[in-house]
Amino acid sequence: MPEGVMKAWLESSHLSGANTAYIEELYESYLDNSQSVSEEWRQIFDNLPKIEGADVEYRHSEIREEFRELAKQNQKTVVVSGGSDAKQVKVLQLINAYRFRGHQNASIDPLDLWKRDQVRDLQLSHHDLSENDFDREFNVGSFASGQEQMKLGDLYKALRNTYCGSIGAEYMHMTSTEEKRWLQQRLESVQSKAQLTTAEKEELLKGLIAADGLEKYLGAKFPGAKRFSLEGGDSLIPMLKELITRAGAHGTKEVVMGMAHRGRLNVLVNVMGKNPSKLFDEFAGKHDDLVGSGDVKYHMGYSSDFVTPGGNVHLALAFNPSHLEIVNPVVMGSVRARLDRRNCNAGDLVLPITIHGDSAIAGQGVVQETFNMSQARAFKVGGSIRIVVNNQVGFTTSKPEDTRSGEYCTEIAKMVQAPIFHVNGDDPEAVVLATQIALDFRNKFKRDVVIDLVCYRRHGHNEADEPNATQPLMYQKIKKHPTPREMYAAKLDQEGSIRLDKSKELAEYYRKLLDEGQCTVEQWRPMTEHSVDWSPFLGHEWDDAYDGEMSLDKLKTLADSIANFPAELKVQSRVKKIYDDRKKMASGEKLLDWGFAENLAYAAIVDDGKRVRITGQDAGRGTFFHRHAVLHNQKDASTYLPLQNIREGQGPFDVHDSVLSEVSVLAFEYGYTTAEPNGLTIWEAQFGDFANCAQVVFDQFISSGEQKWGRLCGLTMLLPHGYEGQGPEHSSARLERFLQLCADHNMQVCIPSTPAQVFNMLRRQVVRPMRRPLVVMSPKSLLRHPLAVSSLEELASGVYHNVIGEIDEDIKAENVERVVFCSGKVYYELLDQRRKNEQKNVAIIRVEQLYPFPEKELAAELEQYSHVKQFVWCQEEPQNQGAWYCSQHHFRQAIPDGTYLTYAGRKASAAPAVGYMSVHVKEQQALVTDALNVE
Ligand code: AMP
C-alpha cells in the first residue's frame, strides 16, 4: 500500500464505531463523486478488491452495508494497530467475497467432474491477507457467527465451511438487505451444517433406502422397462418428505407438485404413498377398465394425505404430458384456485413444488414466464419451491455446454431475485439444510426459491438406453461411484449414530414392504374429506337438459346494479357514454349490446354465490373497448368494479389484466379450472390468433386431459375471431385447429351471434353441471353491430340456441329454394345483402355450436325445408380453414338424401387472410354473393 494511503489510515486511527460511520460517509461521497474525497481516500477506495462477476452497484451497496453495520455497533472497538486497520477493511471484503462467490468453489458436484476456475477473490492473497494473519482478531461485521471478533484463521475456516462446502448458496444478486441478512444468519450461524438428531438422520437414511430400493426392485423385476430411474438423484425423496413435513408443521394444508418423468415413479410410491402393487400391475400391463384413452405410468398424477406434526397435508401430484415444464403454470393455477377457495391471499396454506430438469429449466421459455408471473396480482401464490434434479446430462445425451449459455442452469431464477441453493446430492444432510432454509424463506418472504440438486444419472435416459455411447468418461466414473444410500450409511456408521447392521435391517424391511405390495410411506393417510367435491360434476353430457331461466325482475335488478356506480366516481367520457347506454338498457329503453349482456352473465353468476375469474391481456376493459368491468376514476386513478358490488355475500368477481403471455396464462387457468369446478373461469386472448402461442396447452391438456387422466375442466376461452380486413394475424382464431381436436365430446366450440346468446352461453357453462372446456370464437365488430342486440326477455329465457333458424318472417319456408348455413358475423352480412337483394328464396340458419354438433336441433330446423335441393355452407375463412373440412360431414348428414351441399367462402390459402383492405372487401362481397346466388 502506498505510504500516503497508509498515512491516511494511521491518521484516521482505529476503526471504532465512530470511525466506521465516518468512513461510510466518505465512501458514500466517493461513490457519488470520486473527486470529492482526498487523494488518499480515493486510492483506498479505488483499491478495494473487485468482486468479479458482481454488479458494481451490488458490490458498493454491500460495502456500504458493512460500514453501516460496523457503525451501528459502537461498542465494537477493534484495538489493532497501524496497518491492521487496512486489513480490517480487507477482512470485510473477504467476507463479502465469500458471500458473493463462495458457491463457485463449493463442492457441489458428486462426480467431481465439473472443472471450475479458481476464484481469485476467494484467496487470501487477493485481499492482501495471508496465513500469517490467522491469529489476529478482526471485527467480522455482519458475519453471523455469534461473535463480534474472530481470529482470521477461524473466520477463514468458517467462510469456507459456510460457502464452499456441499451447499453453494447464491443470493447476493438479491437487493433486499433484509432477505440477504436473513439468509446469512441461517447459513453462517451453522456454517451450512444441518443440526440433526439421530432420529432425523434415520429418517433421512430411510428416504435414501426407499429411493434406491424401489429402483433396484423395479430394475430386477422388469428389466429394460422404461422407468426413468431416479438413481443418482436419490436425495430428492428425503428432500420432498422434509419439505412436506416441515410445511405441515408450519400450518400448510395442501401441497401441489409438478414434475417430469425422471424419478416420478419413485415420488409416487415413496412420497405420495401409491401402493407399489398398483405400480407393478401397471408394469405388467394391467389396468382398470379404461375410461378414455389412459396414459403412460410416468405421466400419471396422484392424490393422497400425508401426516405431519401440524396435521394431515393433502398431496396432489399434477398429471403431466411429455412437454417438459409446461406443467409448472398448471401447478401454480391449481394452487391459486385452492388458495382462493381457502381465502388465503398470503399463500401459507397451499405450497407449490415444481421439479425441473437441468436442461429444461434453462431451455424452456415457459419457465421464464412462470417466474415472471410469480408476483403478478392475478397469478401470485405466495412463492414456490422449485427443485432442479440436475443430473448434469440434461436430456437424453446432452452436455451442459450444449444446453445453456449461463454458468448454472438456474440463471433465470435471478430475474425475480430468487435465492438459489446448489447442493451436492451425495450429501443428504446438506440437502436437508438447504431444503429447510428454502422452505422457511418461501414462507417468510412469499417468494420463489430454487434448490439445484446437483446429482447424476446412474443409467441412460431410460433403462434401455446405453449412456456410455455418448458420455464415456462420466459413465466410467458413475460405474465406480457408490450410491447415496451406501455413502450415507457408511458415514452414519463411522460417526457411530446408526450402525451398518441397522441400515441393513431398514433396507430389508423396505424390500419386504415391496414384496408384500404394501404402502412404503409411513406418513401416508387415505384422503379425508376434501375441500371440493367433484361428484356433482361427474357423468354429464352436453345435451343433458338444463334449466337456465331467470326471472325478468331479477335480471332487471342485476342490470340496474351493474349499470350504476357511485356519483363521486369520475369516469372517462367514452366510458361514461357506454354506462349511460347501459342504464337505458337496464330500464328497457334500449336493447342490450354485447358488452352489457356479457357483464350481466357475470352478474347472474356471482349473484348465485359463484366465483367469476377472467384473465387476459386487456381483460378489465376488453381488447375492443366493450367490457369495462373495471372503472378507472379520472380524479385519482382508483378503480371501481360494479360486479364486485352487487350484494352482500355475492360470489367473488376477479378480473385481471394478465402478463403478456399466452402459453403460461392459459396453462395457469387450466390448472385453476381443474382444481375449481364451482364458478366460471375465462381466459381471453387479445386476438384469437395469438392463442397459437399456447398450442401445447390446447393439445396436451385442454382437448385431451379428461380422456387421458379423467380430469374435468370447465375453462372458457374467448378467442376474438372475424374477417374485418385487419390482415393475416388479426382475423382468425384458427377455428379449424380446435375443430380438428374435437372428438369424444371432449370440448365445446361455440360461435354465438347475439348478446342473448353470449349471456346464456356463459351461464350455461356454470349452471349445467357438465365441466368441459368451452372454446368461443368471440366477436370484434359485432360488439357494436346495430343488429347484434337482444332484449332482456331473450336473456331471461335461459336458453342457448345451438342452432338459430330463419328469423325473418318474410321468408316463408315454402318459398325457400336455398338454405345457407353459417356461423358468426358473416350472418349479418348475408342478412344485409339478402335484404338489399329483396330475396325471399333463401333461408339462413346459424349454427351457434359447431361441436358437439347439434344434429337433432339442426334436423328439427330442416324439417320445413324438405323440398329444398340447394344447401350451402358459407364461411369467411379460406377453404382449407374454418369449419368446412372438419364439419361438412355433419351438414351432409343433416340434409335430405338427393340434395347437395356446396361451399361459399374464400379459396384455399396459406395465409389466414389478405393484407389489403380493398382485396378483403372484394373477397367478402364475393363470398356473400356466392352464398345467396340461387341457381
Ligand atoms: P386433488 O385435490 O387434485 O388431489 O384431487 C382430489 C380428488 O378430487 C381426486 O382424487 C379426484 O377424485 C378429484 N378431482 C380433482 N380434480 C378433479 C378434476 N379436475 N376432475 C375430476 N375429479 C377431480
mmCIF file of C-alpha atoms in Angstrom, residues 110-350:
data_model
loop_
_atom_site.group_PDB
_atom_site.id
_atom_site.type_symbol
_atom_site.label_atom_id
_atom_site.label_comp_id
_atom_site.label_asym_id
_atom_site.label_seq_id
_atom_site.Cartn_x
_atom_site.Cartn_y
_atom_site.Cartn_z
ATOM 1 C CA PRO A 110 -20.817 -35.564 -6.598
ATOM 2 C CA LEU A 111 -18.782 -36.833 -9.532
ATOM 3 C CA ASP A 112 -16.230 -34.063 -9.201
ATOM 4 C CA LEU A 113 -16.111 -33.745 -12.958
ATOM 5 C CA TRP A 114 -17.131 -30.133 -13.160
ATOM 6 C CA LYS A 115 -13.925 -28.247 -13.727
ATOM 7 C CA ARG A 116 -14.229 -24.743 -12.378
ATOM 8 C CA ASP A 117 -11.705 -21.925 -12.398
ATOM 9 C CA GLN A 118 -10.121 -20.866 -9.166
ATOM 10 C CA VAL A 119 -11.855 -17.753 -7.917
ATOM 11 C CA ARG A 120 -9.229 -15.163 -7.079
ATOM 12 C CA ASP A 121 -11.495 -13.215 -4.766
ATOM 13 C CA LEU A 122 -11.714 -16.217 -2.508
ATOM 14 C CA GLN A 123 -7.972 -16.331 -1.961
ATOM 15 C CA LEU A 124 -6.461 -14.552 0.999
ATOM 16 C CA SER A 125 -3.698 -13.052 -1.110
ATOM 17 C CA HIS A 126 -6.236 -11.239 -3.277
ATOM 18 C CA HIS A 127 -7.153 -9.268 -0.163
ATOM 19 C CA ASP A 128 -3.568 -8.678 0.964
ATOM 20 C CA LEU A 129 -4.098 -11.225 3.726
ATOM 21 C CA SER A 130 -2.145 -14.371 4.469
ATOM 22 C CA GLU A 131 -1.902 -17.239 6.922
ATOM 23 C CA ASN A 132 0.442 -15.024 8.913
ATOM 24 C CA ASP A 133 -2.622 -13.031 9.913
ATOM 25 C CA PHE A 134 -4.557 -16.079 11.084
ATOM 26 C CA ASP A 135 -4.020 -15.395 14.774
ATOM 27 C CA ARG A 136 -5.063 -11.764 14.588
ATOM 28 C CA GLU A 137 -8.514 -10.783 15.725
ATOM 29 C CA PHE A 138 -10.731 -8.792 13.426
ATOM 30 C CA ASN A 139 -14.161 -7.385 13.622
ATOM 31 C CA VAL A 140 -16.387 -9.611 11.460
ATOM 32 C CA GLY A 141 -19.096 -7.053 10.762
ATOM 33 C CA SER A 142 -22.374 -8.751 9.896
ATOM 34 C CA PHE A 143 -20.884 -12.233 9.592
ATOM 35 C CA ALA A 144 -23.379 -14.235 11.614
ATOM 36 C CA SER A 145 -21.027 -16.295 13.730
ATOM 37 C CA GLY A 146 -22.420 -15.004 17.004
ATOM 38 C CA GLN A 147 -19.097 -13.303 17.706
ATOM 39 C CA GLU A 148 -18.095 -9.723 17.103
ATOM 40 C CA GLN A 149 -14.477 -10.547 16.558
ATOM 41 C CA MET A 150 -12.793 -13.619 15.280
ATOM 42 C CA LYS A 151 -9.297 -14.716 14.576
ATOM 43 C CA LEU A 152 -8.748 -14.568 10.855
ATOM 44 C CA GLY A 153 -7.889 -18.294 10.838
ATOM 45 C CA ASP A 154 -11.250 -19.171 12.405
ATOM 46 C CA LEU A 155 -13.125 -16.782 10.185
ATOM 47 C CA TYR A 156 -11.497 -18.165 7.058
ATOM 48 C CA LYS A 157 -12.428 -21.688 8.071
ATOM 49 C CA ALA A 158 -15.986 -20.628 8.841
ATOM 50 C CA LEU A 159 -16.266 -18.912 5.466
ATOM 51 C CA ARG A 160 -15.029 -21.975 3.626
ATOM 52 C CA ASN A 161 -17.369 -24.253 5.570
ATOM 53 C CA THR A 162 -20.326 -21.974 5.023
ATOM 54 C CA TYR A 163 -19.898 -21.101 1.396
ATOM 55 C CA CYS A 164 -17.618 -23.707 -0.157
ATOM 56 C CA GLY A 165 -18.960 -26.930 1.332
ATOM 57 C CA SER A 166 -21.790 -29.023 -0.048
ATOM 58 C CA ILE A 167 -24.080 -26.018 -0.413
ATOM 59 C CA GLY A 168 -23.288 -23.314 -2.923
ATOM 60 C CA ALA A 169 -25.598 -20.521 -1.858
ATOM 61 C CA GLU A 170 -26.254 -17.888 -4.498
ATOM 62 C CA TYR A 171 -28.153 -14.960 -3.072
ATOM 63 C CA MET A 172 -26.085 -11.809 -3.382
ATOM 64 C CA HIS A 173 -27.907 -10.880 -6.590
ATOM 65 C CA MET A 174 -30.866 -10.065 -4.357
ATOM 66 C CA THR A 175 -31.362 -6.413 -3.494
ATOM 67 C CA SER A 176 -33.305 -6.764 -0.278
ATOM 68 C CA THR A 177 -30.902 -6.365 2.619
ATOM 69 C CA GLU A 178 -33.427 -7.913 4.977
ATOM 70 C CA GLU A 179 -33.643 -11.084 2.889
ATOM 71 C CA LYS A 180 -29.882 -11.306 2.469
ATOM 72 C CA ARG A 181 -29.261 -10.826 6.168
ATOM 73 C CA TRP A 182 -31.853 -13.488 6.920
ATOM 74 C CA LEU A 183 -30.116 -15.966 4.619
ATOM 75 C CA GLN A 184 -26.704 -15.079 6.026
ATOM 76 C CA GLN A 185 -27.975 -15.682 9.505
ATOM 77 C CA ARG A 186 -29.328 -19.086 8.545
ATOM 78 C CA LEU A 187 -26.220 -20.214 6.698
ATOM 79 C CA GLU A 188 -23.418 -18.608 8.658
ATOM 80 C CA SER A 189 -24.731 -19.329 12.120
ATOM 81 C CA VAL A 190 -24.440 -23.077 11.458
ATOM 82 C CA GLN A 191 -21.660 -22.872 8.894
ATOM 83 C CA SER A 192 -24.032 -24.598 6.466
ATOM 84 C CA LYS A 193 -24.144 -27.735 8.555
ATOM 85 C CA ALA A 194 -27.507 -29.300 9.372
ATOM 86 C CA GLN A 195 -28.168 -29.934 13.054
ATOM 87 C CA LEU A 196 -29.900 -33.299 13.067
ATOM 88 C CA THR A 197 -30.876 -35.703 15.806
ATOM 89 C CA THR A 198 -30.231 -39.413 15.351
ATOM 90 C CA ALA A 199 -33.923 -39.968 14.697
ATOM 91 C CA GLU A 200 -33.817 -37.363 11.940
ATOM 92 C CA LYS A 201 -30.742 -38.999 10.447
ATOM 93 C CA GLU A 202 -32.531 -42.326 10.465
ATOM 94 C CA GLU A 203 -35.473 -40.771 8.646
ATOM 95 C CA LEU A 204 -33.073 -39.384 6.079
ATOM 96 C CA LEU A 205 -31.430 -42.757 5.628
ATOM 97 C CA LYS A 206 -34.828 -44.367 5.222
ATOM 98 C CA GLY A 207 -35.617 -41.944 2.415
ATOM 99 C CA LEU A 208 -32.441 -42.933 0.578
ATOM 100 C CA ILE A 209 -33.106 -46.624 1.192
ATOM 101 C CA ALA A 210 -36.573 -46.199 -0.295
ATOM 102 C CA ALA A 211 -35.318 -44.264 -3.318
ATOM 103 C CA ASP A 212 -32.617 -46.810 -4.061
ATOM 104 C CA GLY A 213 -34.664 -49.851 -3.038
ATOM 105 C CA LEU A 214 -37.564 -49.177 -5.357
ATOM 106 C CA GLU A 215 -35.391 -48.598 -8.426
ATOM 107 C CA LYS A 216 -33.365 -51.756 -7.801
ATOM 108 C CA TYR A 217 -36.549 -53.733 -7.271
ATOM 109 C CA LEU A 218 -38.150 -52.444 -10.477
ATOM 110 C CA GLY A 219 -34.880 -52.970 -12.362
ATOM 111 C CA ALA A 220 -34.745 -56.605 -11.261
ATOM 112 C CA LYS A 221 -38.440 -57.347 -11.738
ATOM 113 C CA PHE A 222 -38.983 -55.519 -15.019
ATOM 114 C CA PRO A 223 -35.570 -55.378 -16.701
ATOM 115 C CA GLY A 224 -35.369 -52.996 -19.633
ATOM 116 C CA ALA A 225 -38.808 -51.456 -18.929
ATOM 117 C CA LYS A 226 -38.836 -47.667 -19.056
ATOM 118 C CA ARG A 227 -38.997 -46.207 -15.574
ATOM 119 C CA PHE A 228 -36.830 -43.062 -15.850
ATOM 120 C CA SER A 229 -34.933 -44.064 -12.753
ATOM 121 C CA LEU A 230 -34.134 -41.550 -10.063
ATOM 122 C CA GLU A 231 -30.845 -43.275 -9.211
ATOM 123 C CA GLY A 232 -28.124 -40.705 -8.692
ATOM 124 C CA GLY A 233 -30.691 -38.137 -7.580
ATOM 125 C CA ASP A 234 -31.896 -40.270 -4.653
ATOM 126 C CA SER A 235 -31.841 -37.331 -2.241
ATOM 127 C CA LEU A 236 -34.955 -35.990 -3.926
ATOM 128 C CA ILE A 237 -37.056 -38.390 -1.859
ATOM 129 C CA PRO A 238 -35.907 -37.266 1.605
ATOM 130 C CA MET A 239 -35.944 -33.698 0.324
ATOM 131 C CA LEU A 240 -39.614 -33.882 -0.626
ATOM 132 C CA LYS A 241 -40.554 -35.622 2.581
ATOM 133 C CA GLU A 242 -38.750 -32.970 4.568
ATOM 134 C CA LEU A 243 -40.499 -30.215 2.627
ATOM 135 C CA ILE A 244 -43.944 -31.681 3.214
ATOM 136 C CA THR A 245 -43.318 -32.458 6.878
ATOM 137 C CA ARG A 246 -41.937 -29.030 7.620
ATOM 138 C CA ALA A 247 -44.612 -27.267 5.623
ATOM 139 C CA GLY A 248 -47.279 -29.204 7.506
ATOM 140 C CA ALA A 249 -45.678 -28.354 10.813
ATOM 141 C CA HIS A 250 -45.968 -24.670 9.862
ATOM 142 C CA GLY A 251 -49.652 -24.921 9.012
ATOM 143 C CA THR A 252 -49.693 -25.763 5.308
ATOM 144 C CA LYS A 253 -52.762 -27.793 4.378
ATOM 145 C CA GLU A 254 -52.110 -28.764 0.776
ATOM 146 C CA VAL A 255 -49.044 -29.348 -1.376
ATOM 147 C CA VAL A 256 -49.348 -29.434 -5.162
ATOM 148 C CA MET A 257 -46.425 -30.831 -7.106
ATOM 149 C CA GLY A 258 -45.475 -30.909 -10.754
ATOM 150 C CA MET A 259 -42.630 -32.900 -12.235
ATOM 151 C CA ALA A 260 -41.455 -34.503 -15.447
ATOM 152 C CA HIS A 261 -40.616 -38.197 -15.887
ATOM 153 C CA ARG A 262 -37.336 -38.695 -14.084
ATOM 154 C CA GLY A 263 -37.923 -40.100 -10.635
ATOM 155 C CA ARG A 264 -41.679 -39.775 -10.935
ATOM 156 C CA LEU A 265 -42.473 -43.402 -10.141
ATOM 157 C CA ASN A 266 -40.220 -43.120 -7.129
ATOM 158 C CA VAL A 267 -42.046 -39.996 -5.938
ATOM 159 C CA LEU A 268 -45.415 -41.675 -6.496
ATOM 160 C CA VAL A 269 -44.505 -44.675 -4.356
ATOM 161 C CA ASN A 270 -42.082 -43.230 -1.809
ATOM 162 C CA VAL A 271 -43.617 -39.803 -1.188
ATOM 163 C CA MET A 272 -47.236 -39.913 -2.336
ATOM 164 C CA GLY A 273 -47.763 -43.399 -0.940
ATOM 165 C CA LYS A 274 -49.068 -45.018 -4.124
ATOM 166 C CA ASN A 275 -49.374 -48.708 -3.470
ATOM 167 C CA PRO A 276 -46.404 -50.445 -5.132
ATOM 168 C CA SER A 277 -48.563 -53.394 -6.157
ATOM 169 C CA LYS A 278 -50.581 -50.994 -8.297
ATOM 170 C CA LEU A 279 -47.406 -49.818 -9.967
ATOM 171 C CA PHE A 280 -46.260 -53.389 -10.534
ATOM 172 C CA ASP A 281 -49.611 -54.122 -12.169
ATOM 173 C CA GLU A 282 -49.074 -51.192 -14.477
ATOM 174 C CA PHE A 283 -45.632 -52.523 -15.390
ATOM 175 C CA ALA A 284 -47.261 -55.853 -16.099
ATOM 176 C CA GLY A 285 -49.689 -54.114 -18.457
ATOM 177 C CA LYS A 286 -52.775 -54.436 -16.249
ATOM 178 C CA HIS A 287 -55.112 -51.504 -15.893
ATOM 179 C CA ASP A 288 -58.530 -50.593 -14.629
ATOM 180 C CA ASP A 289 -61.335 -50.645 -17.144
ATOM 181 C CA LEU A 290 -60.435 -47.859 -19.466
ATOM 182 C CA VAL A 291 -62.153 -44.556 -19.122
ATOM 183 C CA GLY A 292 -60.904 -42.552 -22.067
ATOM 184 C CA SER A 293 -57.512 -43.263 -23.565
ATOM 185 C CA GLY A 294 -55.393 -43.502 -20.409
ATOM 186 C CA ASP A 295 -51.728 -42.500 -20.319
ATOM 187 C CA VAL A 296 -48.289 -43.945 -19.650
ATOM 188 C CA LYS A 297 -47.490 -44.532 -15.971
ATOM 189 C CA TYR A 298 -44.835 -41.841 -15.721
ATOM 190 C CA HIS A 299 -47.383 -39.149 -16.669
ATOM 191 C CA MET A 300 -49.918 -40.088 -14.059
ATOM 192 C CA GLY A 301 -50.875 -37.831 -11.192
ATOM 193 C CA TYR A 302 -51.892 -38.893 -7.731
ATOM 194 C CA SER A 303 -53.636 -37.617 -4.625
ATOM 195 C CA SER A 304 -53.200 -38.658 -1.009
ATOM 196 C CA ASP A 305 -52.791 -37.291 2.506
ATOM 197 C CA PHE A 306 -49.552 -37.187 4.472
ATOM 198 C CA VAL A 307 -49.439 -36.881 8.237
ATOM 199 C CA THR A 308 -47.194 -34.178 9.704
ATOM 200 C CA PRO A 309 -46.714 -32.657 13.163
ATOM 201 C CA GLY A 310 -49.198 -29.944 12.115
ATOM 202 C CA GLY A 311 -51.856 -32.411 10.950
ATOM 203 C CA ASN A 312 -52.618 -34.038 7.627
ATOM 204 C CA VAL A 313 -51.378 -32.353 4.484
ATOM 205 C CA HIS A 314 -53.185 -33.138 1.257
ATOM 206 C CA LEU A 315 -50.805 -34.004 -1.587
ATOM 207 C CA ALA A 316 -51.621 -33.663 -5.268
ATOM 208 C CA LEU A 317 -49.170 -34.587 -7.986
ATOM 209 C CA ALA A 318 -50.356 -32.981 -11.203
ATOM 210 C CA PHE A 319 -50.801 -35.107 -14.300
ATOM 211 C CA ASN A 320 -48.371 -34.010 -16.939
ATOM 212 C CA PRO A 321 -47.643 -34.511 -20.599
ATOM 213 C CA SER A 322 -44.221 -35.147 -22.109
ATOM 214 C CA HIS A 323 -43.709 -31.481 -22.837
ATOM 215 C CA LEU A 324 -41.326 -30.641 -20.021
ATOM 216 C CA GLU A 325 -42.009 -27.604 -17.887
ATOM 217 C CA ILE A 326 -45.498 -26.836 -19.176
ATOM 218 C CA VAL A 327 -46.871 -28.385 -16.026
ATOM 219 C CA ASN A 328 -45.434 -25.540 -13.924
ATOM 220 C CA PRO A 329 -48.070 -22.909 -14.690
ATOM 221 C CA VAL A 330 -50.703 -25.635 -14.358
ATOM 222 C CA VAL A 331 -49.481 -26.329 -10.826
ATOM 223 C CA MET A 332 -49.461 -22.621 -9.995
ATOM 224 C CA GLY A 333 -53.029 -22.249 -11.270
ATOM 225 C CA SER A 334 -54.159 -25.214 -9.223
ATOM 226 C CA VAL A 335 -52.525 -23.713 -6.143
ATOM 227 C CA ARG A 336 -54.124 -20.340 -6.738
ATOM 228 C CA ALA A 337 -57.563 -21.952 -7.004
ATOM 229 C CA ARG A 338 -57.020 -23.764 -3.713
ATOM 230 C CA LEU A 339 -55.770 -20.574 -2.047
ATOM 231 C CA ASP A 340 -58.747 -18.604 -3.336
ATOM 232 C CA ARG A 341 -61.072 -21.270 -2.011
ATOM 233 C CA ARG A 342 -59.426 -21.006 1.380
ATOM 234 C CA ASN A 343 -59.437 -17.198 1.246
ATOM 235 C CA CYS A 344 -55.713 -17.262 1.788
ATOM 236 C CA ASN A 345 -54.090 -14.388 -0.064
ATOM 237 C CA ALA A 346 -50.725 -14.782 1.562
ATOM 238 C CA GLY A 347 -50.185 -18.308 0.299
ATOM 239 C CA ASP A 348 -49.401 -20.018 3.596
ATOM 240 C CA LEU A 349 -51.973 -22.767 3.331
ATOM 241 C CA VAL A 350 -51.011 -24.261 -0.021
#
